[in-house]
mmCIF file of C-alpha atoms and ligand atoms in Angstrom:
data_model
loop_
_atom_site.group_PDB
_atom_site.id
_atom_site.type_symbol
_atom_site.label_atom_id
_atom_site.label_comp_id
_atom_site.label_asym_id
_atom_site.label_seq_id
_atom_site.Cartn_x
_atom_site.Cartn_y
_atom_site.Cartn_z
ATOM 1 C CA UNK F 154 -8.732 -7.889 -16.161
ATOM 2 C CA UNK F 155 -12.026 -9.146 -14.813
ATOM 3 C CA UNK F 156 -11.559 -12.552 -12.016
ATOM 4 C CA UNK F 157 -14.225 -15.133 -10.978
ATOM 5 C CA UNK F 158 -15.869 -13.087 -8.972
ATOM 6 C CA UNK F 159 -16.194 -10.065 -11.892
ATOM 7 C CA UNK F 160 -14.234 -7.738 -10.230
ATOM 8 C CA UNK F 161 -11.805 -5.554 -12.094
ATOM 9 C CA UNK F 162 -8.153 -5.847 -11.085
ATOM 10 C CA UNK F 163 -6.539 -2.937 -12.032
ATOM 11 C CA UNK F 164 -4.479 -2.161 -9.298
ATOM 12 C CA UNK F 165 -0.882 -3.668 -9.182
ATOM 13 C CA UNK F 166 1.299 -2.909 -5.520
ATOM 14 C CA UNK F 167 5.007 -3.900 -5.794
ATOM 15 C CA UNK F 168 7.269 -4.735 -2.933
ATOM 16 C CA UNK F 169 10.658 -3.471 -3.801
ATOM 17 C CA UNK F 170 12.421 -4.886 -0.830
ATOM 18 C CA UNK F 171 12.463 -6.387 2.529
ATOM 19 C CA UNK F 172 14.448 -4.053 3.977
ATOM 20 C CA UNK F 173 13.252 -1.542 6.710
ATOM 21 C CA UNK F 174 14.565 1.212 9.032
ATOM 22 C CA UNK F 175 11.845 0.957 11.300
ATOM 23 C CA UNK F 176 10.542 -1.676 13.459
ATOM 24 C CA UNK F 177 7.323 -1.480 13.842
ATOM 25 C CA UNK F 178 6.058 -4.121 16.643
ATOM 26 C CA UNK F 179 3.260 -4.919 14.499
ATOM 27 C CA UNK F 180 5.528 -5.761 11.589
ATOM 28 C CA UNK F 181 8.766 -6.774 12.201
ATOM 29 C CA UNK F 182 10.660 -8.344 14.723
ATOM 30 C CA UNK F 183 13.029 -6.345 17.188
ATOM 31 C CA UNK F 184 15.906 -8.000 15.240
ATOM 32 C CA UNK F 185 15.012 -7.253 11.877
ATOM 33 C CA UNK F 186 14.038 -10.835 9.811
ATOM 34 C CA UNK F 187 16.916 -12.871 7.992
ATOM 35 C CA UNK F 188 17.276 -10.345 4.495
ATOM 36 C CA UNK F 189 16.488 -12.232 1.167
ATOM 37 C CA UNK F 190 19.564 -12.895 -0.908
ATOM 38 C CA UNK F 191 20.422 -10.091 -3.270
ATOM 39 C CA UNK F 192 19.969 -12.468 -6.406
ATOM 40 C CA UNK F 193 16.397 -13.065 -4.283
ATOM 41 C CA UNK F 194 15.282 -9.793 -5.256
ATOM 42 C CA UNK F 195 13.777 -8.452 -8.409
ATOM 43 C CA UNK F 196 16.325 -6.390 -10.255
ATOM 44 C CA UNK F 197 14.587 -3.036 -11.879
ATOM 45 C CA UNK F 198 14.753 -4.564 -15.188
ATOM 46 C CA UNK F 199 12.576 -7.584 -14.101
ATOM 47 C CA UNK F 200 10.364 -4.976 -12.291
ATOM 48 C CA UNK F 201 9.611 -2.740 -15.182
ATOM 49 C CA UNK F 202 9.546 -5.535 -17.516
ATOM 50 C CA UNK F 203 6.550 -7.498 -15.531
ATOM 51 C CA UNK F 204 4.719 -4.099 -14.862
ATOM 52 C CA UNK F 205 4.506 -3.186 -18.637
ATOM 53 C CA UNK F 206 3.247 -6.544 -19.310
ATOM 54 C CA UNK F 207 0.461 -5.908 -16.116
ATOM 55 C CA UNK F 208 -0.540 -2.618 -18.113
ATOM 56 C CA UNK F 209 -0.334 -3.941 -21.301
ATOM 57 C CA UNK F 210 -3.142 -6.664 -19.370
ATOM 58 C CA UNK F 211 -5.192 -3.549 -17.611
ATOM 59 C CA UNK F 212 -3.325 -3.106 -14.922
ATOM 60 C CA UNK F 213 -3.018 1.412 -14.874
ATOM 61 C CA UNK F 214 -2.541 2.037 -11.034
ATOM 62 C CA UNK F 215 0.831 0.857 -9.173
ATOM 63 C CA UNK F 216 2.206 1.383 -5.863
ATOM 64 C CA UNK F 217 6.113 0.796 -4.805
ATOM 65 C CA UNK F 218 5.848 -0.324 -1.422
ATOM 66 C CA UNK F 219 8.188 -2.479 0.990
ATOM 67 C CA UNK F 220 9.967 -2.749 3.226
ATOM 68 C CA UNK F 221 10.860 0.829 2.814
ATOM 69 C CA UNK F 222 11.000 1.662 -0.471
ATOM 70 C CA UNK F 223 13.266 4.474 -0.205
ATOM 71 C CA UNK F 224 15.728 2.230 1.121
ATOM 72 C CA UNK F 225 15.973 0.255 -1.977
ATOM 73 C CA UNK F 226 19.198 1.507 -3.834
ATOM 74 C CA UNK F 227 19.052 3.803 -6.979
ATOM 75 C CA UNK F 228 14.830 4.030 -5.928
ATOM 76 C CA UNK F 229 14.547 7.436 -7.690
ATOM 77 C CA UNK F 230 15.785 5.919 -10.744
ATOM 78 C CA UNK F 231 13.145 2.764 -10.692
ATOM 79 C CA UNK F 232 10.128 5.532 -10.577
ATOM 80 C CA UNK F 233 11.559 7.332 -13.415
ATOM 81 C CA UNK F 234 11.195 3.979 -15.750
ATOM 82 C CA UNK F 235 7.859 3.046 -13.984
ATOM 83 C CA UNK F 236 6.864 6.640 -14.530
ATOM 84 C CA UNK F 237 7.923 6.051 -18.712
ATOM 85 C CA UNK F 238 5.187 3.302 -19.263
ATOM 86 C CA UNK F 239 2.071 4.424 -20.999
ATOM 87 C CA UNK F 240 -1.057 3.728 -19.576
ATOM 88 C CA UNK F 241 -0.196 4.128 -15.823
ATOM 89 C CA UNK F 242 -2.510 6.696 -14.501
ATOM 90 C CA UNK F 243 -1.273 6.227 -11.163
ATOM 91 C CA UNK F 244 1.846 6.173 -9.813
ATOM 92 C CA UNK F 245 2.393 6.375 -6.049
ATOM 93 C CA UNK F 246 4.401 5.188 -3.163
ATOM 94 C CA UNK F 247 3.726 3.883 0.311
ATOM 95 C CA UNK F 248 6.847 5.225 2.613
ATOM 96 C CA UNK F 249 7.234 5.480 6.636
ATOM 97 C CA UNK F 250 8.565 9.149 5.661
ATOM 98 C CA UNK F 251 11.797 8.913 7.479
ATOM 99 C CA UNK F 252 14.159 9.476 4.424
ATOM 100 C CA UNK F 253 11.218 11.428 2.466
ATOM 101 C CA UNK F 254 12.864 14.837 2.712
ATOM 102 C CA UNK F 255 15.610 13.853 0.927
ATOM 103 C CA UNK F 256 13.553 11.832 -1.287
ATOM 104 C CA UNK F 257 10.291 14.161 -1.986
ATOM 105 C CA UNK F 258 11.577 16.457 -4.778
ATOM 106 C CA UNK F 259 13.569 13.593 -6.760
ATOM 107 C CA UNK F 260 10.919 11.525 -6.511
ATOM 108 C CA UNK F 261 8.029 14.067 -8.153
ATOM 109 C CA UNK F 262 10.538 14.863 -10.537
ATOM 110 C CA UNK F 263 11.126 11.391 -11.623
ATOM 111 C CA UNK F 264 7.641 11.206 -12.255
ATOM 112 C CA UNK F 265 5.980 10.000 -8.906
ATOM 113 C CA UNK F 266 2.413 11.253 -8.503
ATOM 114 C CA UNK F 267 1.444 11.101 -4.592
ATOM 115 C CA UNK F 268 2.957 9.454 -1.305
ATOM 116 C CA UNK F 269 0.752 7.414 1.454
ATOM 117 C CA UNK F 270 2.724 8.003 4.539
ATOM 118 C CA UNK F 271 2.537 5.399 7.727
ATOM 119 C CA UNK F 272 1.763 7.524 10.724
ATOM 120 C CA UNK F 273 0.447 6.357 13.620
ATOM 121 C CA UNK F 274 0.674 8.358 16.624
ATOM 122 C CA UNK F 275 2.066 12.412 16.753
ATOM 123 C CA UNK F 276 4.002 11.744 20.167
ATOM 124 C CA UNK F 277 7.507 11.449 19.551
ATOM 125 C CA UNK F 278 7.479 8.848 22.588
ATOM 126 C CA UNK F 279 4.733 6.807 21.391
ATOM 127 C CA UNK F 280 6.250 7.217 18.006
ATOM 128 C CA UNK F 281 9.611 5.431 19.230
ATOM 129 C CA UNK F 282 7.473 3.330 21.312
ATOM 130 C CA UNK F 283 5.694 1.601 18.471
ATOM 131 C CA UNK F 284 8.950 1.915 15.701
ATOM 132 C CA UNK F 285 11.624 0.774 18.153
ATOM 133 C CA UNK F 286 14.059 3.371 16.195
ATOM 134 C CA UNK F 287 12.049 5.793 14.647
ATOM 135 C CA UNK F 288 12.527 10.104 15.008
ATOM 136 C CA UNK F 289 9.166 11.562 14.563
ATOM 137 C CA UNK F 290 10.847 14.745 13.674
ATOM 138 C CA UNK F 291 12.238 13.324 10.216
ATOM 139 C CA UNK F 292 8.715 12.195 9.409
ATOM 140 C CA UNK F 293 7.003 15.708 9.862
ATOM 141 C CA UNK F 294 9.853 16.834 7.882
ATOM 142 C CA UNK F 295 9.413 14.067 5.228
ATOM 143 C CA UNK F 296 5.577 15.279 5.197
ATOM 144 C CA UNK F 297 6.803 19.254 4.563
ATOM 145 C CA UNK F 298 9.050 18.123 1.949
ATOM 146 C CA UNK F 299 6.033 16.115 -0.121
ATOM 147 C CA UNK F 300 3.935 19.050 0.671
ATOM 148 C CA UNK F 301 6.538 21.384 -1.156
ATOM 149 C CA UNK F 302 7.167 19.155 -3.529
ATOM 150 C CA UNK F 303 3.196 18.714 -4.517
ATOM 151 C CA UNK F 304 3.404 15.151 -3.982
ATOM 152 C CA UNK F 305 -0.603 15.202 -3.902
ATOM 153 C CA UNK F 306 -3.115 13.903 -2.102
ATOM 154 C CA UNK F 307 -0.955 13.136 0.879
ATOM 155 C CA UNK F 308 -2.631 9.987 2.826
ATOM 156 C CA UNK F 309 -1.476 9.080 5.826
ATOM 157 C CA UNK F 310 -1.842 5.620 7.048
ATOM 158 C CA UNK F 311 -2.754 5.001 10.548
ATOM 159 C CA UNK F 312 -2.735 1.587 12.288
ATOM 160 C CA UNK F 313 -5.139 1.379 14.604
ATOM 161 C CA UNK F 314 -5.494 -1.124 17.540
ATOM 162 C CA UNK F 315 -9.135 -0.759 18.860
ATOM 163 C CA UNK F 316 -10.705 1.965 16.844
ATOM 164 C CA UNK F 317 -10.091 5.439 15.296
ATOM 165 C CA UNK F 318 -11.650 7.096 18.378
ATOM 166 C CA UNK F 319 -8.622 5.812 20.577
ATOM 167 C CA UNK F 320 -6.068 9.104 21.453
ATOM 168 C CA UNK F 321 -3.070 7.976 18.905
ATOM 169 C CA UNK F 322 -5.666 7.966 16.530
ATOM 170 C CA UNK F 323 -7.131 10.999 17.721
ATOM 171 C CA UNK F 324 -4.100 12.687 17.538
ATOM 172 C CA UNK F 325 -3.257 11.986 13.964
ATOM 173 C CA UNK F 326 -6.829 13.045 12.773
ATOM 174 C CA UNK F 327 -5.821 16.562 14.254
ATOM 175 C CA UNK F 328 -2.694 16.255 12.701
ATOM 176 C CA UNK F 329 -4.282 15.614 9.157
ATOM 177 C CA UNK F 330 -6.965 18.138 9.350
ATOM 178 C CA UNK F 331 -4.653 21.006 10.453
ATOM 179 C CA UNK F 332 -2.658 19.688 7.162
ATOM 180 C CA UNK F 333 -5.007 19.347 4.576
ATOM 181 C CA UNK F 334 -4.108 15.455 4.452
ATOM 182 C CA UNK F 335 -6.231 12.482 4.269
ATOM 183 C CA UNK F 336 -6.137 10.084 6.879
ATOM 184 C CA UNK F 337 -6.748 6.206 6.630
ATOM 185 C CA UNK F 338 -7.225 4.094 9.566
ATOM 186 C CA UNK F 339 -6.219 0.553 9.743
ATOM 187 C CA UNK F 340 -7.509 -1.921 12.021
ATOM 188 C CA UNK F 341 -4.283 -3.701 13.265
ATOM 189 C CA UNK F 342 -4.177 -7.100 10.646
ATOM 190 C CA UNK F 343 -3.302 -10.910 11.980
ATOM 191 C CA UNK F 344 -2.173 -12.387 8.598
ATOM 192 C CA UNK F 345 -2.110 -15.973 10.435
ATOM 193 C CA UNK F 346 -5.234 -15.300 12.243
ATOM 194 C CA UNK F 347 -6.977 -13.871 9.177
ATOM 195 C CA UNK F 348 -8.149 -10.726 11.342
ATOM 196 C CA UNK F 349 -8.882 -7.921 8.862
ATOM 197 C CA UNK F 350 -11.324 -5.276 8.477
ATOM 198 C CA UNK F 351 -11.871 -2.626 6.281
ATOM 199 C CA UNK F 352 -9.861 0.051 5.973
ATOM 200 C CA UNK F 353 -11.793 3.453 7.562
ATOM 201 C CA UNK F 354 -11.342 6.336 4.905
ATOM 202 C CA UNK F 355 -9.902 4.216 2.181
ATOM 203 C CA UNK F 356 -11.247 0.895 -0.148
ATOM 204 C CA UNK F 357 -8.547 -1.784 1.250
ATOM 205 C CA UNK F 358 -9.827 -4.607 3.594
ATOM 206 C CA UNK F 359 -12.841 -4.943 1.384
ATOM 207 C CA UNK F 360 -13.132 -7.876 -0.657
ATOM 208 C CA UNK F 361 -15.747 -7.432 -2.351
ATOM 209 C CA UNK F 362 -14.360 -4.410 -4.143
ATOM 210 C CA UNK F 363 -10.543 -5.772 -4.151
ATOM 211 C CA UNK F 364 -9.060 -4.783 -6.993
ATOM 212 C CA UNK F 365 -5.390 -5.297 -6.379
ATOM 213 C CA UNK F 366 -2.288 -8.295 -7.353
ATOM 214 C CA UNK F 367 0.494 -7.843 -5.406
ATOM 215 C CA UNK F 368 4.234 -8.247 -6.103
ATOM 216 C CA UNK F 369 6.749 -9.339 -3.364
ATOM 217 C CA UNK F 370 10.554 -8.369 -3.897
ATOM 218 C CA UNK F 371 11.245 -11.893 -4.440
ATOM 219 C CA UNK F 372 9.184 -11.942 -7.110
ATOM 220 C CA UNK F 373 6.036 -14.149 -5.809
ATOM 221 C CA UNK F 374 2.826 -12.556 -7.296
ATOM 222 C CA UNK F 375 0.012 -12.521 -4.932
ATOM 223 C CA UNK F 376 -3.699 -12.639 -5.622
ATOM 224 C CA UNK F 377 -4.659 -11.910 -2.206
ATOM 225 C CA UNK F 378 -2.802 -11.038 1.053
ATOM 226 C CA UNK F 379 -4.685 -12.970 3.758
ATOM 227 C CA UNK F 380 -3.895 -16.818 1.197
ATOM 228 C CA UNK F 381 -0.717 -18.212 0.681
ATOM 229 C CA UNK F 382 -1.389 -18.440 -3.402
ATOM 230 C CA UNK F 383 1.759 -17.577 -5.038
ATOM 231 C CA UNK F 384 2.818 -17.552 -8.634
ATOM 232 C CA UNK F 385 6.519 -17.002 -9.125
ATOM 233 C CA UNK F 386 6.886 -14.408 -12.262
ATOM 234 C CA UNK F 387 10.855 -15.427 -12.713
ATOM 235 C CA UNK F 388 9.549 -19.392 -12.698
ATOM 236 C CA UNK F 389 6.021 -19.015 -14.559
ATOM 237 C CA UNK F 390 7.152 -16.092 -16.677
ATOM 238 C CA UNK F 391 5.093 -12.461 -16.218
ATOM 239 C CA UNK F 392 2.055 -13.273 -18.607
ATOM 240 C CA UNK F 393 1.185 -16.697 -17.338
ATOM 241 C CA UNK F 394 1.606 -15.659 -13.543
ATOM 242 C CA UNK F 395 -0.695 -12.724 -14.228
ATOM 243 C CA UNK F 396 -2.953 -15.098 -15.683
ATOM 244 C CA UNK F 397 -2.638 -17.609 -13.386
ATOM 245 C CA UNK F 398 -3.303 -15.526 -10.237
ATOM 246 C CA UNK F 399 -6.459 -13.750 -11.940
ATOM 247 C CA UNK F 400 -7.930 -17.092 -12.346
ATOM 248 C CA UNK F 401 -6.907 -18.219 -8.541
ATOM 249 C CA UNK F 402 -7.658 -14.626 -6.897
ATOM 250 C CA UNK F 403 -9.997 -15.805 -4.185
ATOM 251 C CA UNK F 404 -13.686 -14.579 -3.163
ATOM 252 C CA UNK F 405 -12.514 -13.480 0.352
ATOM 253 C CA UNK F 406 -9.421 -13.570 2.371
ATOM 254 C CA UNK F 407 -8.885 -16.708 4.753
ATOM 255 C CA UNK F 408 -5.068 -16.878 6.047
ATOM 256 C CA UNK F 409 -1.647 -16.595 5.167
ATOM 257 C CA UNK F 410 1.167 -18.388 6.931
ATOM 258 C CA UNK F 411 3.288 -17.599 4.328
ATOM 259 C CA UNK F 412 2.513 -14.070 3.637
ATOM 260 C CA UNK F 413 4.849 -11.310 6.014
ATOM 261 C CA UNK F 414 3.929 -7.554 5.965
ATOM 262 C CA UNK F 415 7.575 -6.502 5.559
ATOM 263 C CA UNK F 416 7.914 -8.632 2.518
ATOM 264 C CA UNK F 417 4.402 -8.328 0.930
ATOM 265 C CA UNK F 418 3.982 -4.362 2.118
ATOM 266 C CA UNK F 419 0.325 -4.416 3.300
HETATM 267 N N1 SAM H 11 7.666 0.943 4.999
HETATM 268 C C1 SAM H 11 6.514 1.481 4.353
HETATM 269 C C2 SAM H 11 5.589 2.118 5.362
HETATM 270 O O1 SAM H 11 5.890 2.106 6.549
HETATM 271 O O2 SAM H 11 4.577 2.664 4.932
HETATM 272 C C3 SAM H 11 5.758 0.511 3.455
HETATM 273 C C4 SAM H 11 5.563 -0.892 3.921
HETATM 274 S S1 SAM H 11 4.479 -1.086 5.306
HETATM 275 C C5 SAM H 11 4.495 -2.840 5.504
HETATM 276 C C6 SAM H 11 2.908 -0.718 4.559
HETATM 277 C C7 SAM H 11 1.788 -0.454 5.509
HETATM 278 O O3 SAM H 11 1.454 -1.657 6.155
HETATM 279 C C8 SAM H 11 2.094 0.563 6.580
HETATM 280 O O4 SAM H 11 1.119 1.583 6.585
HETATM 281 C C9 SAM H 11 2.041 -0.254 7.860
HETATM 282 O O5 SAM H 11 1.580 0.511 8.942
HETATM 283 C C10 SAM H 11 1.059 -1.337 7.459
HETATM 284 N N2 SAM H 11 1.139 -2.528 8.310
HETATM 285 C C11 SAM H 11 2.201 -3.272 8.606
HETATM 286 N N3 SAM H 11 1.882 -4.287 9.448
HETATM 287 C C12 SAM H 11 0.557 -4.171 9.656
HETATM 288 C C13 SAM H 11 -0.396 -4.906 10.430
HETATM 289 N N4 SAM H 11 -0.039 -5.970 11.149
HETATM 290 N N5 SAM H 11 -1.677 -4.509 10.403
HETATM 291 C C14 SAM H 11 -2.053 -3.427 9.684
HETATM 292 N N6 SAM H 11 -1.212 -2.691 8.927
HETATM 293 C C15 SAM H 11 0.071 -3.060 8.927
#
């Protein structure tokens, strides 16, 4: 599918819940945010129903992301119908890794490809620090488990404040060599502020080359994350959203008020 601007938006990332077990300080409040209603939430047949109609339109790379993905219920199930639609050529998952070693061979076995996994310091301190909650320990063993279970490339996402040359970020880089893994660094994003910047090591943050729609759990579909366009695929139906949001998909990012990481899933 080719917008306004003639890029080609092939790229579909789906937010299968709210829900986290972290919280991050640069995504979610201390005290979680209020949890969508259950009948809020896209059930799996509503998922896999709009993403065969998104292939069927050109869409052949998807992402599950959240929230935490693998705290959405029955999760290992939802990749195994994803993984059953012709024409996706990608199939991966964006995870903060601290369920992944229960997750990694279930997961590849259902049919998931590759894992990006959020890391963004190697202190278990800092680690805490910047989660609130978070063991560091259960995310290097989240990262052995995908190793073992060839969830391949491994990409690690690191959120950076300043710049990749700051010690956190340092730290990862180390980590990632050492590992064979590739390592993304993301400037820290201000959704109402409309601070982004492309992503070092990877093709987000770029609007130019955007390629991507993105589904929230609630079911709003998203032609860009830094604008509050919405279409609702439950209200609109899955074909006319998709069309809808093509035709709307902006030239650049601006703002979003409406738009929240743990909802959207970066
Ligand atoms: N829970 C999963 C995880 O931690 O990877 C998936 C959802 S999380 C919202 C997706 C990515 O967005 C993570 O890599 C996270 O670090 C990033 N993220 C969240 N808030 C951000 C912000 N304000 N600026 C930049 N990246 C952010």
């Amino acid at each position: 599918m080719y917008d306004r601007y003639n890029r080609n938006i092939h790229y579909l990332r789906i937010s299968v819940t709210d829900r986290c077990n972290l919280r991050c300080k640069y995504c979610m409040p201390e005290n979680g945010i209020k949890p969508l209603r259950h009948e809020d939430i896209l059930s799996f047949e509503e998922i896999v129903s709009f993403t065969k109609i998104s292939v069927e339109n050109g869409i052949d790379k998807v992402r599950l992301t959240g929230g935490e993905p693998l705290v959405r219920k029955n999760i290992v199930h939802l990749i195994r119908l994803l993984a059953n639609i012709d024409g996706i050529k990608d199939l991966s998952l964006t995870t903060n890794g601290i369920l992944l070693s229960e997750f990694a061979k279930p997961l590849k076995d259902a049919g998931l490809q590759r894992v990006n996994i959020s890391l963004d310091t190697v202190d278990p301190d800092k680690y805490r620090e910047i989660t609130r909650v978070g063991d560091l320990n259960r995310v290097m063993q989240g990262i052995a488990a995908a190793e073992m279970a060839g969830l391949r490339p491994i990409k690690i996402n690191c959120v950076v404040n300043k710049s990749s040359d700051e010690p956190d970020a340092l730290g990862v880089k180390a980590f990632c060599k050492s590992r064979k893994c590739n390592v993304r660094f993301i400037h820290q994003m201000n959704l109402e502020i409309g601070k982004y910047a492309p992503v070092e090591g990877g093709t987000g943050g770029d609007c130019k080359i955007c390629n991507k729609l993105r589904l929230s759990s609630d079911g709003n579909l998203r032609p860009c994350l830094f604008d509050d366009l919405s279409f609702n695929v439950r209200e609109l139906g899955s074909e006319k959203a998709i069309r809808m949001a093509i035709d709307a998909k902006p030239e650049c990012g601006t703002i979003s008020v409406q738009n929240r990481f743990n909802v959207i899933g970066g």
